[in-house]
Coordinates of N, CA and C in Angstrom, one line a residue:
M1 N -25.1 25.1 -74.5 CA -23.9 25.8 -74.0 C -23.2 26.5 -75.2
N2 N -22.7 27.7 -75.0 CA -21.9 28.3 -76.0 C -20.4 28.3 -75.5
R3 N -19.5 28.3 -76.5 CA -18.1 28.4 -76.2 C -17.4 29.5 -77.0
L4 N -16.9 30.5 -76.3 CA -16.1 31.5 -77.0 C -14.6 31.2 -76.9
I5 N -14.0 31.0 -78.0 CA -12.5 30.8 -78.0 C -11.8 32.0 -78.6
V6 N -10.9 32.6 -77.8 CA -10.2 33.7 -78.3 C -8.8 33.3 -78.7
P7 N -8.4 33.4 -80.0 CA -7.1 33.0 -80.4 C -6.0 33.9 -79.8
F8 N -4.8 33.3 -79.8 CA -3.6 34.1 -79.3 C -3.5 35.3 -80.2
G9 N -3.1 36.4 -79.7 CA -2.9 37.6 -80.5 C -4.2 38.4 -80.6
E10 N -5.3 38.0 -79.9 CA -6.5 38.8 -80.0 C -7.2 39.0 -78.6
L11 N -8.1 39.9 -78.5 CA -8.9 40.1 -77.3 C -10.4 40.0 -77.8
S12 N -11.3 39.7 -76.9 CA -12.7 39.7 -77.2 C -13.6 40.1 -76.1
S13 N -14.6 40.8 -76.4 CA -15.6 41.2 -75.4 C -17.0 40.7 -75.8
L14 N -17.8 40.5 -74.7 CA -19.2 40.1 -75.0 C -20.0 40.4 -73.8
E15 N -21.3 40.4 -74.0 CA -22.3 40.6 -72.9 C -23.0 39.3 -72.7
L16 N -23.0 38.8 -71.5 CA -23.7 37.5 -71.2 C -25.2 37.7 -71.1
P17 N -25.9 36.6 -71.1 CA -27.4 36.7 -71.1 C -28.0 37.5 -70.0
D18 N -27.3 37.6 -68.8 CA -27.8 38.3 -67.7 C -27.4 39.8 -67.7
G19 N -26.7 40.2 -68.7 CA -26.2 41.6 -68.8 C -24.8 41.8 -68.3
S20 N -24.2 40.7 -67.7 CA -22.8 40.8 -67.3 C -21.9 41.1 -68.5
K21 N -20.9 42.0 -68.3 CA -20.0 42.3 -69.3 C -18.6 41.7 -69.1
V22 N -18.1 41.0 -70.2 CA -16.9 40.2 -70.1 C -15.9 40.7 -71.1
C23 N -14.6 40.7 -70.7 CA -13.5 40.9 -71.7 C -12.5 39.8 -71.5
L24 N -12.2 39.1 -72.6 CA -11.4 37.9 -72.5 C -10.0 38.2 -73.1
E25 N -9.0 37.7 -72.4 CA -7.6 37.8 -72.9 C -7.2 36.8 -73.9
S26 N -6.1 37.0 -74.6 CA -5.7 36.1 -75.7 C -5.5 34.7 -75.1
G27 N -5.9 33.7 -75.9 CA -5.7 32.3 -75.5 C -6.7 31.8 -74.5
S28 N -7.8 32.5 -74.4 CA -8.8 32.1 -73.3 C -10.0 31.5 -74.0
E29 N -10.7 30.7 -73.1 CA -12.0 30.0 -73.6 C -13.0 30.3 -72.5
L30 N -14.2 30.6 -72.9 CA -15.3 30.8 -71.9 C -16.5 30.0 -72.4
E31 N -17.1 29.1 -71.5 CA -18.3 28.4 -71.7 C -19.4 29.1 -70.9
F32 N -20.6 29.3 -71.6 CA -21.7 29.9 -70.9 C -23.0 29.5 -71.6
P33 N -24.1 29.5 -70.9 CA -25.4 29.0 -71.4 C -26.0 30.2 -72.3
T34 N -26.9 29.8 -73.2 CA -27.7 30.7 -73.9 C -28.6 31.5 -73.0
K35 N -29.1 30.8 -71.9 CA -29.9 31.4 -70.9 C -29.5 30.9 -69.6
F36 N -29.3 31.7 -68.6 CA -29.0 31.2 -67.2 C -30.2 30.6 -66.6
A37 N -30.0 29.7 -65.7 CA -31.1 29.1 -64.9 C -31.7 30.1 -64.0
A38 N -32.9 29.8 -63.5 CA -33.7 30.7 -62.7 C -33.1 30.7 -61.3
N39 N -32.3 29.7 -60.9 CA -31.8 29.7 -59.5 C -30.2 29.9 -59.5
G40 N -29.6 30.3 -60.6 CA -28.2 30.5 -60.5 C -27.6 30.9 -61.9
R41 N -26.3 31.4 -61.8 CA -25.6 31.7 -63.0 C -24.2 31.1 -62.9
A42 N -23.8 30.4 -63.9 CA -22.4 29.8 -63.9 C -21.8 29.8 -65.3
V43 N -20.5 30.1 -65.3 CA -19.7 30.0 -66.5 C -18.4 29.2 -66.2
T44 N -17.7 28.8 -67.2 CA -16.5 28.0 -67.0 C -15.4 28.7 -67.9
L45 N -14.3 29.0 -67.2 CA -13.2 29.8 -67.8 C -11.9 29.0 -67.9
S46 N -11.2 29.1 -69.0 CA -9.8 28.7 -69.1 C -9.1 29.8 -69.7
G47 N -8.2 30.5 -68.9 CA -7.5 31.7 -69.4 C -7.7 32.8 -68.5
E48 N -7.9 34.0 -69.0 CA -8.0 35.2 -68.2 C -9.2 36.0 -68.7
M49 N -9.9 36.6 -67.7 CA -11.1 37.4 -67.9 C -11.3 38.5 -67.0
Y50 N -11.7 39.6 -67.5 CA -12.2 40.7 -66.6 C -13.7 40.7 -66.8
I51 N -14.4 40.8 -65.7 CA -15.9 40.7 -65.7 C -16.6 41.7 -64.8
E52 N -17.6 42.4 -65.3 CA -18.5 43.2 -64.5 C -19.8 42.5 -64.4
V53 N -20.0 41.8 -63.2 CA -21.1 41.0 -63.0 C -22.4 41.8 -62.7
A54 N -23.4 41.6 -63.5 CA -24.7 42.3 -63.3 C -25.3 41.8 -62.0
R55 N -25.7 42.8 -61.1 CA -26.2 42.5 -59.8 C -27.5 41.8 -59.9
D56 N -27.6 40.7 -59.2 CA -28.9 39.9 -59.1 C -28.9 39.2 -57.8
P57 N -29.4 39.8 -56.7 CA -29.4 39.2 -55.4 C -30.0 37.8 -55.3
S58 N -30.9 37.5 -56.2 CA -31.6 36.2 -56.2 C -30.8 35.1 -56.9
R59 N -29.8 35.5 -57.6 CA -29.0 34.4 -58.4 C -27.5 34.7 -58.2
Q60 N -26.9 33.8 -57.6 CA -25.4 33.9 -57.4 C -24.7 33.7 -58.7
F61 N -23.6 34.4 -59.0 CA -22.8 34.2 -60.2 C -21.6 33.4 -59.8
V62 N -21.3 32.3 -60.6 CA -20.1 31.5 -60.3 C -19.2 31.4 -61.5
V63 N -17.9 31.6 -61.3 CA -16.9 31.3 -62.4 C -16.1 30.1 -62.0
N64 N -16.2 29.1 -62.8 CA -15.4 27.8 -62.5 C -14.2 27.8 -63.4
T65 N -13.1 27.4 -62.8 CA -11.8 27.2 -63.6 C -11.4 25.8 -63.3
H66 N -10.2 25.4 -63.8 CA -9.7 24.0 -63.5 C -9.4 23.8 -62.1
N67 N -9.1 24.9 -61.3 CA -8.9 24.6 -59.8 C -9.4 25.7 -58.9
L68 N -10.2 26.6 -59.4 CA -10.8 27.7 -58.6 C -12.3 27.8 -58.9
K69 N -13.0 28.3 -57.8 CA -14.4 28.5 -58.0 C -14.7 29.9 -57.3
V70 N -15.1 30.9 -58.1 CA -15.3 32.2 -57.6 C -16.8 32.5 -57.6
Q71 N -17.3 32.9 -56.4 CA -18.8 33.1 -56.3 C -19.1 34.6 -55.9
V72 N -20.0 35.2 -56.7 CA -20.4 36.6 -56.4 C -21.9 36.8 -56.7
L73 N -22.3 38.0 -56.3 CA -23.7 38.4 -56.7 C -23.6 39.5 -57.7
G74 N -22.8 40.5 -57.5 CA -22.6 41.6 -58.4 C -21.3 42.3 -58.1
T75 N -20.3 42.3 -59.0 CA -19.0 42.9 -58.7 C -18.2 43.0 -59.9
M76 N -17.0 43.5 -59.8 CA -16.0 43.7 -60.9 C -14.7 43.0 -60.4
F77 N -14.2 42.1 -61.2 CA -12.9 41.5 -60.8 C -12.2 40.9 -62.1
N78 N -10.9 40.6 -61.9 CA -10.1 40.0 -62.9 C -9.7 38.6 -62.4
I79 N -9.8 37.6 -63.3 CA -9.4 36.2 -62.9 C -8.5 35.7 -64.0
S80 N -7.3 35.2 -63.6 CA -6.4 34.6 -64.5 C -6.1 33.1 -64.1
S81 N -6.5 32.2 -65.0 CA -6.4 30.8 -64.6 C -6.1 30.0 -65.9
Y82 N -4.9 30.2 -66.5 CA -4.4 29.4 -67.6 C -3.9 28.1 -67.0
A83 N -4.3 27.0 -67.7 CA -3.8 25.7 -67.2 C -2.3 25.6 -67.3
S84 N -1.6 26.4 -68.1 CA -0.2 26.3 -68.2 C 0.6 27.2 -67.2
D85 N -0.2 28.0 -66.5 CA 0.5 28.9 -65.5 C 0.6 28.2 -64.1
D86 N 1.7 28.5 -63.4 CA 2.0 27.9 -62.1 C 1.1 28.6 -61.1
V87 N 0.8 29.8 -61.3 CA 0.0 30.6 -60.3 C -1.3 31.1 -60.9
N88 N -2.4 30.9 -60.3 CA -3.7 31.5 -60.7 C -4.0 32.6 -59.7
S89 N -4.8 33.6 -60.2 CA -5.0 34.8 -59.4 C -6.4 35.4 -59.6
V90 N -6.9 36.0 -58.6 CA -8.2 36.8 -58.7 C -7.9 38.2 -58.1
V91 N -8.2 39.2 -58.8 CA -8.0 40.6 -58.3 C -9.4 41.3 -58.3
L92 N -9.7 41.8 -57.1 CA -11.0 42.4 -56.9 C -11.0 43.9 -57.1
A93 N -11.8 44.4 -58.1 CA -11.9 45.9 -58.3 C -13.0 46.5 -57.5
E94 N -14.1 45.8 -57.4 CA -15.3 46.4 -56.7 C -16.2 45.3 -56.2
G95 N -16.8 45.5 -55.0 CA -17.7 44.5 -54.5 C -17.1 43.5 -53.6
S96 N -17.5 42.2 -53.7 CA -17.0 41.2 -52.9 C -17.0 39.8 -53.6
V97 N -16.0 39.0 -53.4 CA -16.0 37.7 -54.0 C -15.6 36.6 -52.9
S98 N -16.1 35.4 -53.1 CA -15.7 34.3 -52.3 C -15.0 33.3 -53.2
I99 N -13.8 32.8 -52.8 CA -13.0 31.9 -53.7 C -12.9 30.6 -53.0
D100 N -13.3 29.6 -53.7 CA -13.1 28.2 -53.2 C -11.9 27.6 -54.0
Y101 N -10.8 27.4 -53.3 CA -9.6 27.0 -53.9 C -9.2 25.5 -53.6
G102 N -10.2 24.7 -53.2 CA -9.9 23.3 -52.9 C -9.6 23.0 -51.5
N103 N -8.7 23.8 -50.9 CA -8.4 23.5 -49.5 C -9.2 24.4 -48.5
G104 N -10.0 25.3 -49.0 CA -10.7 26.2 -48.2 C -11.4 27.3 -49.0
T105 N -11.8 28.3 -48.3 CA -12.5 29.4 -48.9 C -11.9 30.7 -48.5
Q106 N -11.8 31.7 -49.4 CA -11.2 33.0 -49.0 C -12.1 34.1 -49.6
R107 N -12.4 35.1 -48.8 CA -13.2 36.2 -49.2 C -12.2 37.4 -49.5
L108 N -12.5 38.1 -50.6 CA -11.6 39.3 -50.9 C -12.4 40.6 -50.7
S109 N -11.6 41.7 -50.4 CA -12.1 43.0 -50.3 C -11.5 43.8 -51.5
P110 N -12.2 44.8 -52.0 CA -11.7 45.6 -53.1 C -10.2 46.0 -52.9
G111 N -9.4 45.9 -54.0 CA -8.0 46.2 -53.9 C -7.1 45.1 -53.5
Q112 N -7.7 43.9 -53.3 CA -6.9 42.7 -52.9 C -6.7 41.8 -54.1
I113 N -5.6 41.0 -54.0 CA -5.3 40.0 -55.0 C -5.1 38.7 -54.2
F114 N -5.7 37.6 -54.8 CA -5.6 36.3 -54.2 C -4.7 35.5 -55.3
E115 N -3.7 34.8 -54.8 CA -2.8 34.0 -55.7 C -2.7 32.6 -55.1
W116 N -2.9 31.6 -56.0 CA -2.9 30.2 -55.6 C -2.0 29.4 -56.5
N117 N -1.0 28.7 -55.9 CA -0.1 27.9 -56.8 C -0.4 26.4 -56.8
G118 N -1.6 26.0 -56.3 CA -2.0 24.6 -56.2 C -1.8 24.0 -54.9
Q119 N -1.0 24.7 -54.0 CA -0.7 24.2 -52.7 C -0.9 25.3 -51.6
D120 N -0.4 26.5 -51.9 CA -0.5 27.6 -50.9 C -1.1 28.8 -51.6
Y121 N -1.6 29.7 -50.8 CA -2.2 30.9 -51.3 C -1.7 32.1 -50.6
T122 N -1.8 33.3 -51.2 CA -1.5 34.5 -50.5 C -2.6 35.5 -50.9
V123 N -2.8 36.5 -50.0 CA -3.8 37.6 -50.2 C -3.0 38.8 -49.8
K124 N -3.0 39.8 -50.7 CA -2.3 41.1 -50.4 C -2.9 42.2 -51.2
R125 N -2.6 43.4 -50.8 CA -3.0 44.6 -51.5 C -2.4 44.7 -52.9
A126 N -3.2 45.3 -53.8 CA -2.7 45.3 -55.2 C -3.2 46.6 -55.9
D127 N -2.4 47.0 -56.8 CA -2.8 48.1 -57.8 C -3.7 47.4 -58.8
V128 N -5.0 47.5 -58.7 CA -5.9 46.8 -59.6 C -5.6 47.1 -61.0
S129 N -5.3 48.3 -61.4 CA -5.1 48.7 -62.8 C -3.9 47.9 -63.4
Q130 N -3.0 47.5 -62.6 CA -1.9 46.8 -63.1 C -2.3 45.4 -63.6
Y131 N -3.4 44.9 -63.1 CA -3.9 43.6 -63.4 C -5.0 43.6 -64.4
T132 N -5.6 44.8 -64.7 CA -6.7 44.9 -65.6 C -6.4 45.7 -66.8
S133 N -5.2 46.3 -66.9 CA -4.9 47.2 -68.0 C -5.0 46.6 -69.4
W134 N -4.7 45.2 -69.4 CA -4.7 44.5 -70.7 C -6.0 44.7 -71.5
K135 N -7.1 44.8 -70.7 CA -8.4 44.9 -71.4 C -8.5 46.2 -72.2
D136 N -7.7 47.2 -71.8 CA -7.7 48.5 -72.4 C -6.6 48.7 -73.4
G137 N -5.9 47.6 -73.7 CA -4.9 47.6 -74.7 C -3.4 48.0 -74.3
Y138 N -3.1 47.9 -73.0 CA -1.8 48.1 -72.6 C -1.5 47.3 -71.4
I139 N -0.2 47.2 -71.1 CA 0.3 46.5 -69.9 C 0.9 47.6 -69.0
L140 N 0.4 47.7 -67.8 CA 0.9 48.7 -66.8 C 1.8 47.9 -65.9
A141 N 3.1 48.2 -65.9 CA 4.1 47.5 -65.1 C 4.6 48.4 -64.0
N142 N 4.8 47.8 -62.8 CA 5.3 48.6 -61.7 C 6.2 47.6 -60.9
K143 N 7.5 47.7 -61.3 CA 8.5 46.7 -60.7 C 8.0 45.3 -61.0
T144 N 7.4 45.1 -62.1 CA 6.9 43.7 -62.5 C 8.0 42.9 -63.0
P145 N 8.1 41.6 -62.6 CA 9.1 40.7 -63.1 C 9.0 40.6 -64.6
V146 N 10.1 40.6 -65.3 CA 10.2 40.5 -66.7 C 9.5 39.2 -67.2
T147 N 9.7 38.2 -66.4 CA 9.1 36.9 -66.8 C 7.6 37.0 -66.9
E148 N 7.0 37.7 -66.0 CA 5.5 37.9 -66.1 C 5.1 38.7 -67.3
I149 N 5.9 39.7 -67.7 CA 5.6 40.5 -68.9 C 5.8 39.7 -70.1
L150 N 6.8 38.9 -70.2 CA 7.0 38.0 -71.3 C 5.9 37.0 -71.5
E151 N 5.3 36.5 -70.4 CA 4.1 35.6 -70.6 C 2.9 36.3 -71.3
K152 N 2.7 37.6 -70.8 CA 1.6 38.3 -71.5 C 1.9 38.7 -72.9
I153 N 3.1 39.1 -73.2 CA 3.5 39.4 -74.6 C 3.4 38.1 -75.4
S154 N 3.8 37.0 -74.9 CA 3.7 35.7 -75.6 C 2.3 35.4 -76.1
R155 N 1.3 35.6 -75.2 CA -0.1 35.3 -75.6 C -0.6 36.4 -76.5
Y156 N -0.3 37.6 -76.3 CA -0.9 38.7 -77.1 C -0.4 38.7 -78.5
Y157 N 0.9 38.4 -78.7 CA 1.6 38.4 -80.0 C 1.7 37.1 -80.6
N158 N 1.3 36.0 -79.9 CA 1.4 34.6 -80.3 C 2.9 34.3 -80.7
V159 N 3.8 34.6 -79.8 CA 5.2 34.3 -80.0 C 5.7 33.4 -78.8
E160 N 6.8 32.8 -79.0 CA 7.4 31.9 -77.9 C 8.7 32.5 -77.5
F161 N 9.0 32.6 -76.2 CA 10.2 33.1 -75.6 C 11.1 31.9 -75.1
E162 N 12.3 32.0 -75.4 CA 13.3 31.1 -74.8 C 14.3 32.0 -74.0
Y163 N 14.5 31.6 -72.7 CA 15.4 32.4 -71.9 C 15.9 31.6 -70.7
D164 N 17.0 32.0 -70.2 CA 17.6 31.4 -69.0 C 16.9 32.1 -67.8
R165 N 15.9 31.4 -67.2 CA 15.1 32.0 -66.1 C 16.0 32.5 -65.0
L166 N 17.1 31.8 -64.6 CA 17.9 32.2 -63.5 C 18.6 33.5 -63.8
R167 N 18.9 33.8 -65.1 CA 19.6 35.1 -65.4 C 18.7 36.3 -65.4
I168 N 17.4 36.1 -65.5 CA 16.5 37.3 -65.5 C 15.4 37.2 -64.4
I169 N 15.6 36.3 -63.5 CA 14.5 36.1 -62.5 C 14.4 37.4 -61.6
N170 N 15.5 38.2 -61.5 CA 15.4 39.4 -60.6 C 15.2 40.6 -61.4
K171 N 15.1 40.5 -62.8 CA 14.9 41.7 -63.6 C 13.4 42.1 -63.5
T172 N 13.2 43.4 -63.4 CA 11.9 44.0 -63.3 C 11.7 45.1 -64.3
C173 N 10.5 45.5 -64.5 CA 10.2 46.5 -65.5 C 9.1 47.5 -64.9
T174 N 9.3 48.8 -65.1 CA 8.3 49.7 -64.7 C 7.9 50.7 -65.9
G175 N 6.7 50.8 -66.2 CA 6.3 51.6 -67.3 C 5.0 51.1 -68.0
R176 N 4.7 51.7 -69.1 CA 3.5 51.3 -69.8 C 3.8 50.8 -71.2
L177 N 3.3 49.6 -71.5 CA 3.6 49.0 -72.8 C 2.3 49.0 -73.6
I178 N 2.3 49.7 -74.7 CA 1.1 49.8 -75.6 C 1.0 48.5 -76.5
L179 N 0.0 47.7 -76.3 CA -0.1 46.4 -77.0 C -0.3 46.5 -78.5
T180 N -0.8 47.7 -78.9 CA -1.0 47.8 -80.3 C 0.2 48.2 -81.1
D181 N 1.3 48.4 -80.4 CA 2.6 48.7 -81.0 C 3.1 47.5 -81.7
D182 N 4.1 47.8 -82.6 CA 4.8 46.7 -83.3 C 5.6 45.9 -82.3
L183 N 5.6 44.6 -82.5 CA 6.3 43.7 -81.5 C 7.8 44.2 -81.3
A184 N 8.4 44.6 -82.4 CA 9.8 45.0 -82.3 C 10.0 46.2 -81.3
N185 N 9.0 47.1 -81.4 CA 9.0 48.3 -80.5 C 8.8 47.9 -79.1
I186 N 7.8 47.0 -78.9 CA 7.6 46.5 -77.5 C 8.8 45.9 -76.9
M187 N 9.5 45.0 -77.7 CA 10.7 44.3 -77.2 C 11.8 45.3 -76.9
Q188 N 11.9 46.3 -77.7 CA 13.0 47.3 -77.5 C 12.7 48.1 -76.2
V189 N 11.5 48.4 -75.9 CA 11.1 49.1 -74.7 C 11.4 48.2 -73.5
I190 N 11.0 46.9 -73.6 CA 11.3 46.0 -72.5 C 12.8 45.9 -72.2
S191 N 13.6 45.8 -73.3 CA 15.0 45.7 -73.2 C 15.6 46.9 -72.5
D192 N 15.2 48.1 -73.0 CA 15.7 49.3 -72.4 C 15.3 49.5 -70.9
L193 N 14.1 49.1 -70.5 CA 13.7 49.3 -69.2 C 14.2 48.2 -68.2
S194 N 14.5 47.1 -68.7 CA 15.0 46.0 -67.8 C 16.5 45.7 -68.0
G195 N 17.2 46.3 -68.9 CA 18.6 46.1 -69.0 C 18.9 44.7 -69.6
T196 N 18.1 44.3 -70.5 CA 18.3 43.0 -71.2 C 18.5 43.2 -72.7
T197 N 18.9 42.1 -73.4 CA 18.9 42.1 -74.8 C 18.2 40.9 -75.3
Y198 N 17.8 41.0 -76.6 CA 17.0 39.9 -77.2 C 17.3 39.8 -78.7
Q199 N 17.0 38.7 -79.3 CA 17.0 38.5 -80.7 C 15.8 37.7 -81.1
Q200 N 15.3 37.9 -82.3 CA 14.1 37.2 -82.8 C 14.4 36.4 -84.0
D201 N 13.9 35.2 -84.0 CA 14.0 34.2 -85.1 C 12.6 33.7 -85.4
D202 N 11.9 34.3 -86.4 CA 10.6 34.0 -86.8 C 9.6 34.3 -85.6
Q203 N 8.9 33.2 -85.0 CA 8.0 33.4 -83.9 C 8.7 33.1 -82.6
T204 N 10.0 33.0 -82.5 CA 10.7 32.7 -81.3 C 11.6 33.9 -80.9

C-alpha cells in the first residue's frame, strides 16, 4: 500500500494505477495499492478529494472514509471527510455514485450533494463548482457561511482561527477568493464581503 500525505498549506495531484485522476486538498491522506486487484478497486481517504474515476465496468471503485463508503464504476465527484469536521459530504459532478453511510444507502444524480452529520443526512441540488473550485486554486462562494470559508482557509494557509461562533453564524460571503493570494489580502476580502473585522497574531 502507498500513502500520500498532503501537508496543510499545499495541494497534490496524482494518477492512480487504473488511470483515475485525483486531486487532494490540504491536510488530506490517501491510501492506495501499487496495483489494484483484478476484482475491484479501493482506496482509503482522510480529508478531501476530487476524483475522476477511470471507467471499468468489470471493477467497481470504492472510496472508504472513517464513516462513509462511496461506490462507483466511472464518474467525477468531490468527497470531503475530515475526521475533525461535523459534516461529511459527497458532491457528484458526473455519472452516478452509491453512498453507504452506516444507516443505509443513498444514490446521487449529477448536481446533487449528500451531507452526513453522523446521525442524519440530506440530499439537495448544488452548484458543483462551488465545491470543486479549490482544486483549481480558488474558493467560489455563493452566500457561503463565513465559518465554512474559514475552515478552508485554515487548512490551505495552515492557520488557526479563534472566533465567537454565535456572532458570525449568520454571516455569509459571495465572491471568488484566489488561494494563491497573500493571506492578508484574502482576509481583507473576507472582511469586506462579510462585514467582519479580524486581527492576526502569528499563525492565529
